[in-house]
Coordinates of C-alpha atoms in Angstrom, one line a residue:
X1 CA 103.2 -9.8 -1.0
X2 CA 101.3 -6.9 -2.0
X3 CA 100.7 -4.1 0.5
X4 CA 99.5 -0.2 0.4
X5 CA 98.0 1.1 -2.1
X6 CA 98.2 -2.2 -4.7
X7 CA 96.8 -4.1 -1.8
X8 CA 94.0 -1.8 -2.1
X9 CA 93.3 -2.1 -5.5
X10 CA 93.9 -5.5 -5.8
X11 CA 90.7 -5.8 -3.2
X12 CA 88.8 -3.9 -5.6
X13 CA 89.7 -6.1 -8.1
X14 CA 88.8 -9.2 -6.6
X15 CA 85.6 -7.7 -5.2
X16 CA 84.5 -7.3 -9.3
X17 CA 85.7 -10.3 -10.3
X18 CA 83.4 -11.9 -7.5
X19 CA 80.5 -9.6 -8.5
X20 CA 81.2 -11.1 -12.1
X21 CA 81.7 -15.0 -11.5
X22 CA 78.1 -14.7 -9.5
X23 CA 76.1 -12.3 -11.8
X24 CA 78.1 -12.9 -15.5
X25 CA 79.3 -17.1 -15.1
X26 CA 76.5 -18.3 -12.6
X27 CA 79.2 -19.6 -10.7
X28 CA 77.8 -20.1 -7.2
X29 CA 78.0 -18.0 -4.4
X30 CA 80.2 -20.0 -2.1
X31 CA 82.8 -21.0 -4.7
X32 CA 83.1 -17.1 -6.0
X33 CA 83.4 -16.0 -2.5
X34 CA 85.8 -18.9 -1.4
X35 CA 88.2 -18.4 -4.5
X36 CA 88.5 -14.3 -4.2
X37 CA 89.3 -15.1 -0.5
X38 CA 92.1 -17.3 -1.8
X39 CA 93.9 -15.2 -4.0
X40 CA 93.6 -11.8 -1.6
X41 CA 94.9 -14.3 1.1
X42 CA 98.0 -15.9 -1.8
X43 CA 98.9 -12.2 -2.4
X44 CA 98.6 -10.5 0.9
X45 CA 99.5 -13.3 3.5
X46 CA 102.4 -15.2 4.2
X47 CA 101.6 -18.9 2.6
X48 CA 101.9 -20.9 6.1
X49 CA 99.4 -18.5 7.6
X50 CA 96.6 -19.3 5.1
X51 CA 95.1 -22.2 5.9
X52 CA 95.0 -21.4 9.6
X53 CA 93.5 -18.0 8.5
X54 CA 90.9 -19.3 6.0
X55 CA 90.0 -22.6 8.7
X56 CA 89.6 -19.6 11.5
X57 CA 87.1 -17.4 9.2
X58 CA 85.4 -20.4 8.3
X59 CA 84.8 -22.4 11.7
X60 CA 84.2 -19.1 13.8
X61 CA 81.3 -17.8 11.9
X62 CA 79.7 -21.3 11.2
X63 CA 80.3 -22.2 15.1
X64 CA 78.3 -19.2 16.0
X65 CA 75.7 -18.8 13.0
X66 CA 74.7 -22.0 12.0
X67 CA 72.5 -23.5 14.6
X68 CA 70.8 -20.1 15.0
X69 CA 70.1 -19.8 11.4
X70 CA 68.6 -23.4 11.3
X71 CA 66.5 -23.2 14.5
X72 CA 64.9 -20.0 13.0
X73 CA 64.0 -21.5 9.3
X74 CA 62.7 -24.7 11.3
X75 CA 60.2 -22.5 13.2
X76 CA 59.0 -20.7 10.0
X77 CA 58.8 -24.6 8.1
X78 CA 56.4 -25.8 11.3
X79 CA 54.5 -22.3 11.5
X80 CA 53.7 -22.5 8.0
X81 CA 52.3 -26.6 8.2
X82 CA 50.4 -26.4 11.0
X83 CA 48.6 -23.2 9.6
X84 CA 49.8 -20.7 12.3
X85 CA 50.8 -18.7 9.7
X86 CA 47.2 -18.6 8.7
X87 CA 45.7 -17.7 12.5
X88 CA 48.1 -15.1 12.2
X89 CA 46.7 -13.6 9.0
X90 CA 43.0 -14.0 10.2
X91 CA 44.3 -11.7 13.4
X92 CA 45.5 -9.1 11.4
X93 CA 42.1 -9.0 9.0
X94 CA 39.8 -9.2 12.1
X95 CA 41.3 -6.1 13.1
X96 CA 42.3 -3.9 9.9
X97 CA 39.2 -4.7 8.4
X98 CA 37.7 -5.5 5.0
X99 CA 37.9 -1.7 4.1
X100 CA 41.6 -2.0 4.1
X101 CA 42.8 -5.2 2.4
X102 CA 45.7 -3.8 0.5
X103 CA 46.4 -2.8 4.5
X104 CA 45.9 -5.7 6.2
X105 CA 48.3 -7.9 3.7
X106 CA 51.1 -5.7 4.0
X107 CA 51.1 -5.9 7.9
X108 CA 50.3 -9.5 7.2
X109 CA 53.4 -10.5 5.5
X110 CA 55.4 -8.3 7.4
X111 CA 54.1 -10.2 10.8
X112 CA 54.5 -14.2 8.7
X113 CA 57.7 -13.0 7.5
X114 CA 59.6 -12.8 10.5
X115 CA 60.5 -16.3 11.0
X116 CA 59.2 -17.6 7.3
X117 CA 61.6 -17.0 3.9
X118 CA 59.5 -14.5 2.2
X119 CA 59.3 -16.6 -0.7
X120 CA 57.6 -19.1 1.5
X121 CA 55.6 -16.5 2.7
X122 CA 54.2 -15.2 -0.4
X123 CA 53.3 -18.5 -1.3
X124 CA 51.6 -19.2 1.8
X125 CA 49.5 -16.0 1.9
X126 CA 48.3 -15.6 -1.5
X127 CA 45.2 -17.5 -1.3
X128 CA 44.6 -15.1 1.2
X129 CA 45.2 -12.3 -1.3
X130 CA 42.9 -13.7 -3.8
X131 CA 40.5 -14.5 -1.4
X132 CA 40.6 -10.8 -0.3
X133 CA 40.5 -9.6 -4.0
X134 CA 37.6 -11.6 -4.9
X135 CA 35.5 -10.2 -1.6
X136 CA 36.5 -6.2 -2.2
X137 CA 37.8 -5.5 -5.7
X138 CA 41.2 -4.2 -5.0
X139 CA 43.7 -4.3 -7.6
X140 CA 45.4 -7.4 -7.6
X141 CA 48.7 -5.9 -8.6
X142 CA 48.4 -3.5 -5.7
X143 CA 47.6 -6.4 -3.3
X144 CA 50.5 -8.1 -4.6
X145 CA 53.1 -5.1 -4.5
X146 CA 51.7 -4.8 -1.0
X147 CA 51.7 -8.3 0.6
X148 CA 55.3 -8.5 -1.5
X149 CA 56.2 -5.0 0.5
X150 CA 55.2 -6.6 3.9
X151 CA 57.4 -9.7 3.8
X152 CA 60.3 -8.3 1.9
X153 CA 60.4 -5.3 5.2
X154 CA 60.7 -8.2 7.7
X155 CA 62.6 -10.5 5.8
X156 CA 65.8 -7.9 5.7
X157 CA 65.5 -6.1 9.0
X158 CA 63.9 -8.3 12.1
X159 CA 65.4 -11.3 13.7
X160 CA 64.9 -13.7 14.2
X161 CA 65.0 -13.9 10.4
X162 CA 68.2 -15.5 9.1
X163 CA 70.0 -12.7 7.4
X164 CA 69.3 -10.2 10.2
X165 CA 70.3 -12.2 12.7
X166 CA 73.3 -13.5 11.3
X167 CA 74.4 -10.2 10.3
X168 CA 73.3 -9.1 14.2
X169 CA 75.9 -11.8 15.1
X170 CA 78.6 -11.5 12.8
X171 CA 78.8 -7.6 13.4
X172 CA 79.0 -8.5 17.1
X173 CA 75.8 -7.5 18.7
X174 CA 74.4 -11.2 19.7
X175 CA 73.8 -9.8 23.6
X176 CA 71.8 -6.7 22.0
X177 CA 69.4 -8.2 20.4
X178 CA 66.6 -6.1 21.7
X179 CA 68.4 -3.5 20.5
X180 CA 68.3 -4.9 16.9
X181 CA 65.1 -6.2 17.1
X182 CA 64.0 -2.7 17.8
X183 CA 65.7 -0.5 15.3
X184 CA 64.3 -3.0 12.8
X185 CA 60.9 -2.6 14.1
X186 CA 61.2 1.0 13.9
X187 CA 62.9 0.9 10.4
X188 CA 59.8 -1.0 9.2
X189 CA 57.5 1.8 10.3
X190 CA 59.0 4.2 7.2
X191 CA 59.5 1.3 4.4
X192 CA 56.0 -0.2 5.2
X193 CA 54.5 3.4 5.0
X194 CA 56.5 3.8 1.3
X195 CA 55.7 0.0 0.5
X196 CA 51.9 0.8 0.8
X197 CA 51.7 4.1 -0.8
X198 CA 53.7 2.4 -3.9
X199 CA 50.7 -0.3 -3.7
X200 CA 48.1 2.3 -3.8
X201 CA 49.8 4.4 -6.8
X202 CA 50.9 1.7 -9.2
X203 CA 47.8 -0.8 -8.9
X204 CA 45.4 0.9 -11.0
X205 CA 47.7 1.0 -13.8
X206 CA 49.2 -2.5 -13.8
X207 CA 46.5 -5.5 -14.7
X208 CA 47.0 -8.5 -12.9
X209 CA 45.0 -12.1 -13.9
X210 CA 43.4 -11.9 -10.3
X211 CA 41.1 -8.9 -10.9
X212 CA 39.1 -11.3 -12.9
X213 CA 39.6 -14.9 -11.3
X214 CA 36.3 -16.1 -10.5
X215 CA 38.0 -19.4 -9.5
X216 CA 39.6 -18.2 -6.1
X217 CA 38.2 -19.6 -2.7
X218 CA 36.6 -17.5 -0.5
X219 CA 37.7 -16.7 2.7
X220 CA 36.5 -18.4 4.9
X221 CA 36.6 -21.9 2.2
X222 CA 40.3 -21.5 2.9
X223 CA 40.5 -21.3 6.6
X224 CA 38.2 -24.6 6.2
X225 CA 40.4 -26.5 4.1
X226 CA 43.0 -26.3 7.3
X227 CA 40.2 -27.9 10.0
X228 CA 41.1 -27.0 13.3
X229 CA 43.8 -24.0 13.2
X230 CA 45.8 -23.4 16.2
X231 CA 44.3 -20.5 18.4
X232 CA 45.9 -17.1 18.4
X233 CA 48.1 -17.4 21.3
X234 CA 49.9 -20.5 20.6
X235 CA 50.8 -19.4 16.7
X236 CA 52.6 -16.3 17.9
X237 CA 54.3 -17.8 20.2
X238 CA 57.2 -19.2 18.4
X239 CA 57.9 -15.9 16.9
X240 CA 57.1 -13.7 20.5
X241 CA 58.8 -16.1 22.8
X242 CA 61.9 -16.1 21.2
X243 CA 61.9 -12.4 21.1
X244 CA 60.7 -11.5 24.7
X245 CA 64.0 -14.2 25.8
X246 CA 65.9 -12.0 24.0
X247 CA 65.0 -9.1 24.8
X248 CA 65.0 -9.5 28.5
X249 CA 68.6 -10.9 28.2
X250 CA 69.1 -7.5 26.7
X251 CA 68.1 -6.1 29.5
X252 CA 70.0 -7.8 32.2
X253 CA 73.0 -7.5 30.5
X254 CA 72.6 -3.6 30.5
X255 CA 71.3 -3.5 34.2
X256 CA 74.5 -5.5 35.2
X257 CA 72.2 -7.6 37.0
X258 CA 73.2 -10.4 39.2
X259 CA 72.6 -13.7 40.6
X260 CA 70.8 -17.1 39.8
X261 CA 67.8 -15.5 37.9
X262 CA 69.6 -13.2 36.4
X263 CA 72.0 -15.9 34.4
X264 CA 68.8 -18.2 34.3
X265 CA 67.9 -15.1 32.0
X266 CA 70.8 -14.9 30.4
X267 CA 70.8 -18.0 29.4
X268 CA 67.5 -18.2 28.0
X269 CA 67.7 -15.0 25.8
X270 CA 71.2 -16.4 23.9
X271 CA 69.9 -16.8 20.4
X272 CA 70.3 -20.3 20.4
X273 CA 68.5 -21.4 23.6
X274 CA 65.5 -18.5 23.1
X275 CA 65.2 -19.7 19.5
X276 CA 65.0 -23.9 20.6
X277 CA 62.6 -22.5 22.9
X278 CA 60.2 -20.8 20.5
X279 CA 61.0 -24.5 18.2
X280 CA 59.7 -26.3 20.7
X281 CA 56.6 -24.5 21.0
X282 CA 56.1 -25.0 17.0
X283 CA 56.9 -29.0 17.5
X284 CA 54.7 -29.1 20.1
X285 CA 52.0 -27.2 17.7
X286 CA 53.3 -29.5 15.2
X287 CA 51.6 -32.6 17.2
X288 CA 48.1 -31.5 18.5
X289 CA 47.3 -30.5 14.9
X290 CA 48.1 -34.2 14.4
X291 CA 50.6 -33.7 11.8
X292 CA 53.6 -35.7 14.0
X293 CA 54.3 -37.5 11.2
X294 CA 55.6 -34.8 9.1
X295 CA 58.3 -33.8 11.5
X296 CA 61.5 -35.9 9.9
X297 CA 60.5 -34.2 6.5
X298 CA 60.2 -30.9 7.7
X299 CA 63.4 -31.1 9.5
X300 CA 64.9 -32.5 6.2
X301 CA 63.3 -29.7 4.4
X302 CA 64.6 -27.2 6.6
X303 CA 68.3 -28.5 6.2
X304 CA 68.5 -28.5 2.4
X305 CA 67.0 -25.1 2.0
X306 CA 68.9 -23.6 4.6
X307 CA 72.2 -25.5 3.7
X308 CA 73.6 -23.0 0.8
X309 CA 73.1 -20.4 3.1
X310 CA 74.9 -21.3 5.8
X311 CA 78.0 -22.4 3.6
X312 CA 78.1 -18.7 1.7
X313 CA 77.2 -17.2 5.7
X314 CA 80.9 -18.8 6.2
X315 CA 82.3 -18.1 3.3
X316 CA 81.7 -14.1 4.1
X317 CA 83.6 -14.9 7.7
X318 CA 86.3 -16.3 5.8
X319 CA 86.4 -13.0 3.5
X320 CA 86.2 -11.0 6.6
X321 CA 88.9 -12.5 8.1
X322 CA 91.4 -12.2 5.1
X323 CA 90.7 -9.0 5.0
X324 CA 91.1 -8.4 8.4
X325 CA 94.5 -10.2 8.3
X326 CA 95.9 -8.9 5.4
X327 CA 95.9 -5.2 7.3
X328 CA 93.8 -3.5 4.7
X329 CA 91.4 -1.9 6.8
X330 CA 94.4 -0.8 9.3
X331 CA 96.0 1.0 6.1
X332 CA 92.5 2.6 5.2
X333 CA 92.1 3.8 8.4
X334 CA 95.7 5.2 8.0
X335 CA 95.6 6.5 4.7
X336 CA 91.9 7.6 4.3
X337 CA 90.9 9.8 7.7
X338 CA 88.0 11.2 5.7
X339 CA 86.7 7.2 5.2
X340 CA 84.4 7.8 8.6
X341 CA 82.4 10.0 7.1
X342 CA 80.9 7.3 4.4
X343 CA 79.9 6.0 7.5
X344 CA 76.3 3.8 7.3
X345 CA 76.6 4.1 3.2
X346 CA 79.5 1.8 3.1
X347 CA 78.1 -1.0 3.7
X348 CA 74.4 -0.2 2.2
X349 CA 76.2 -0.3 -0.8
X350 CA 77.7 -3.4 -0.8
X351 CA 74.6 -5.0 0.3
X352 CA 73.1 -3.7 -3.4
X353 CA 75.8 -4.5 -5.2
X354 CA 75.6 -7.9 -4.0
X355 CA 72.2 -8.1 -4.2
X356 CA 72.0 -6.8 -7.7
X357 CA 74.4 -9.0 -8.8
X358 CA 73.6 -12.4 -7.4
X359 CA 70.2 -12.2 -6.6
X360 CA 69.6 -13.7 -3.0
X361 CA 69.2 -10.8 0.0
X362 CA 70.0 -13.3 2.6
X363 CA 73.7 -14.2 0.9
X364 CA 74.2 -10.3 0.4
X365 CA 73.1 -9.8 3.9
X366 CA 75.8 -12.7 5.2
X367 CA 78.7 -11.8 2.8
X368 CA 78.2 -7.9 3.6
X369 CA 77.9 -8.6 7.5
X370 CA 80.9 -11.2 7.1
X371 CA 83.1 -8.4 5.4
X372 CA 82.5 -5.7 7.8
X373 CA 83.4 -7.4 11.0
X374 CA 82.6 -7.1 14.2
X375 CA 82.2 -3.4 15.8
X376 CA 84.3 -3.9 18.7
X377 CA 87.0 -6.2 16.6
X378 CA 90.6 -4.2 15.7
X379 CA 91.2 -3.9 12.0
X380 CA 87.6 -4.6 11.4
X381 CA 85.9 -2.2 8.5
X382 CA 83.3 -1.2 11.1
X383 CA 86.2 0.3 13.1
X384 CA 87.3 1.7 10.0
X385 CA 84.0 3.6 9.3
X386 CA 83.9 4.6 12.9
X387 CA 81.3 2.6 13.7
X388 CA 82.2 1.3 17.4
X389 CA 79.4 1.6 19.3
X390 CA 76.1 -1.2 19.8
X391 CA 73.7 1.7 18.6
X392 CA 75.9 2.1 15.1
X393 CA 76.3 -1.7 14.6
X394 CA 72.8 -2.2 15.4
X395 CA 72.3 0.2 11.9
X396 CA 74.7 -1.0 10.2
X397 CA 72.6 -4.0 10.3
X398 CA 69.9 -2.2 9.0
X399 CA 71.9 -0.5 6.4
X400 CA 72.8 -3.9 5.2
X401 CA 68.9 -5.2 5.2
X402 CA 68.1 -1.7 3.0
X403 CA 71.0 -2.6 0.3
X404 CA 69.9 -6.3 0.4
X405 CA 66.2 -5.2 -0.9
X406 CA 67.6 -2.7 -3.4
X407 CA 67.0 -4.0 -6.0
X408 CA 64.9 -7.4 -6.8
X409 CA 64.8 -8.4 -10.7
X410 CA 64.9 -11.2 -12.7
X411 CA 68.0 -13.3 -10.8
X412 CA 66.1 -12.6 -7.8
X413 CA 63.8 -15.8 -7.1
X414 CA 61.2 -14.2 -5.3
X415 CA 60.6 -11.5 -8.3
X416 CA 59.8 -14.8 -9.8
X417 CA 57.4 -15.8 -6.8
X418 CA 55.8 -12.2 -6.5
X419 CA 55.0 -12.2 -10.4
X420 CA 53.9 -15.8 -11.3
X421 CA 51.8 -15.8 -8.1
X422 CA 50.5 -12.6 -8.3
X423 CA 49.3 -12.7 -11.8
X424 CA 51.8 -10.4 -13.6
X425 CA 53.8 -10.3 -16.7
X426 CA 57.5 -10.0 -16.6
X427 CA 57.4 -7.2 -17.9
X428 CA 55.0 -5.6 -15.3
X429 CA 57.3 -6.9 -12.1
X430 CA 60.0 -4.5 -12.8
X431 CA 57.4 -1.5 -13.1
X432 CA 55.9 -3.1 -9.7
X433 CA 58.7 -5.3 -7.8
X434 CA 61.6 -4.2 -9.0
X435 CA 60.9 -0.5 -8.8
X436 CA 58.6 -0.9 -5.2
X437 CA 62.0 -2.6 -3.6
X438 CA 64.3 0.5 -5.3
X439 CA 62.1 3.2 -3.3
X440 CA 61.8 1.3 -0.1
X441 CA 65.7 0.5 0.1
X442 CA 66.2 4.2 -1.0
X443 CA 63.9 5.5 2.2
X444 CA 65.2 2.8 5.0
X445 CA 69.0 4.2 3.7
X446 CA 67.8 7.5 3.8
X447 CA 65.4 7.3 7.3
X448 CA 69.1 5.1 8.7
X449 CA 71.1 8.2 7.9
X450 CA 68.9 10.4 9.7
X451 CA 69.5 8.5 12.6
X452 CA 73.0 7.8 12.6
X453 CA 73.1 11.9 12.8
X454 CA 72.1 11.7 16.0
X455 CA 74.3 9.3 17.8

């Protein structure tokens, strides 16, 4: 069995060659990720410990990630039928105004985005876009890079999302969620500001087909084509609800409060039961706008698009685990005092490495979160990187949203949405997409750092 230093390098190699089978062979995540964990486990474990070692990786992180992960995609399938998603949208225009659409879509698909796949969400909103193009004038391409900005900010950093809450989970943190949900909200606040100002720079010189479409619907033709929305209230609700359960389990478990309310609390914030909570809400939504019968195929829908993820989510656990077992990070930590002070880089960087190379932020955000561990786990790489405490895991999430954006190209699916939808050339998304998600990972990495200093 390999240990020390060829252990080490043996890790890097099979961190390349899974880099390569993804990016190079198109061989699919789950498979690359499964193999490399078999052959650092055949070369650093003794052979009657591997299957229990592999089965432990595996189960754990499904058992704890997969209804959560489900429940949340669910909600965003049921927001997005009934037209919630749409009440939303009309909330946030109604009070940014006509004078500021490029504005008002970027907080748009940031706010949709939270429990929607962005590639949903893009798809869902640009009607809107066009509608608000044809009614002001903005560049199209700027509305685009801005209602792209918006979701992609959400989509990496807020639970309950599916990557951030998985990675939330898997790094240990699933009783500080407020916590999470916080710093991401905070995070935002930079990458929207550096999303928007790319908006405003690059639309003038990139030509969309939407500055001249005189076919888009207006407006208000498309909040028509709907009938009857759901009101205000009940279309945030599955997103808030879900949030304030959470948070205000947060809370009680830092209080150290006690007593029957107190685990009634508890109970209802656990990201399982605070998420079928806010599904519940959209099922009921789901009926009064009379569209009961669609529930068995949205539920189907939900489960084929969120089945890869969960498999590759487990696959990262089972990674994690070999890792964990074969005592590399224990002869890091040994061998490497200095390693600490990488700190919150560590694991941006494998975020965009993976990212880069296989195209999907929510399978770098699992597979990164998967390898790092838990912060509180022994021989974990957070323990490693001296990241021990809630407030450090809670940005090492973040750190692993801002690699998982940086950057999105051509084996990214939704630089396919943003530029087909939005009216661009190929071309034209890597001056717009592909370089707007570069300088917003570059700032939330750089605005994460700044406040790791002070903890």
């Amino acid at each position: 069995m390999l240990s020390g230093i060829g252990l080490i390098i043996f890790f890097v190699l099979m961190v390349i060659v899974m880099i390569v089978a993804i990016s190079r062979f198109k061989i699919h995540p789950f498979l690359s990720i499964m193999g490399v964990s078999l052959l650092l486990a055949l070369f650093s474990l003794p052979l009657t410990s591997i299957p229990g070692t592999i089965g432990a990786g595996f189960s754990s992180t499904f058992s704890s990630l997969g209804i959560v992960i489900i429940l949340g995609a669910m909600i965003g399938f049921f927001l997005e039928k009934t037209g919630a998603a749409l009440t939303m949208a009309d909330w946030v225009v109604r009070r940014v105004g006509d004078k500021h659409p490029d504005l008002a879509i970027l907080l748009m698909g940031w706010i949709v985005s939270i429990p929607v796949f962005c590639d949903s969400g893009f798809v869902i909103l640009n009607p809107i876009r066009k509608a608000l193009i044809k009614k002001t004038g903005v560049s199209g391409a700027a509305m685009a890079v801005a209602l792209s900005a918006g979701l992609y900010t959400s989509h990496v950093f807020i639970p309950p999302t599916p990557g951030p809450i998985a990675a939330a989970n898997s790094l240990g943190l699933e009783s500080n969620m407020l916590l999470v949900i916080g710093i991401g909200v905070l995070v935002s606040i930079p990458v929207l500001i550096a999303g928007y100002l790319f908006a405003k720079a690059i639309g003038p010189k990139v030509h969309s087909t939407d500055d001249n479409d005189q076919t888009a619907k207006s407006y208000d033709e498309l909040k028509a084509e709907y009938g009857t929305l759901p009101g205000t209230a009940i279309s945030f609700a599955p997103i808030v609800v879900p949030i304030i359960l959470m948070a205000l389990k947060s809370i009680v478990d830092m209080a150290g409060m006690t007593g029957f309310f107190a685990q009634l609390l508890q109970f209802l914030g656990t990201p399982i039961i605070a998420l079928a909570v806010g599904l519940i809400i959209s099922v009921g939504t789901l009926f009064s706008a009379g569209k009961g019968e669609d529930f068995s195929k949205l539920t189907d829908e939900t489960l084929r698009t969120v089945g890869p993820i969960l498999f590759v989510t487990a696959a990262g656990g089972v990674l994690g685990k070999v890792i964990s077992d074969a005592g590399i990070v224990t002869y890091i930590t040994e061998n490497a005092p200095g390693l600490s002070s990488i700190g919150i880089f560590f694991p941006f960087l494998i975020a965009a490495i993976l990212k880069s190379a296989q195209g999907s932020s929510t399978v770098a955000i699992t597979t990164t979160a998967g390898i790092m561990g838990a912060f509180s786990a022994e021989g974990s790489l957070m323990t490693a990187l001296g990241l021990t405490s809630p407030l450090a895991a809670a940005l090492t999430v973040m750190a692993i949203g801002a690699g998982a954006m940086t950057v999105s190209h051509a084996n990214d699916s939704y630089f396919w949405v943003v530029t087909n939808f939005g009216g661009l050339k190929a071309e034209d998304g890597y001056k717009t997409q592909t370089l707007c998600t570069l300088v917003m990972g570059v700032v939330a990495i750089i605005f994460i750092w700044l406040i790791s200093m002070f903890i």
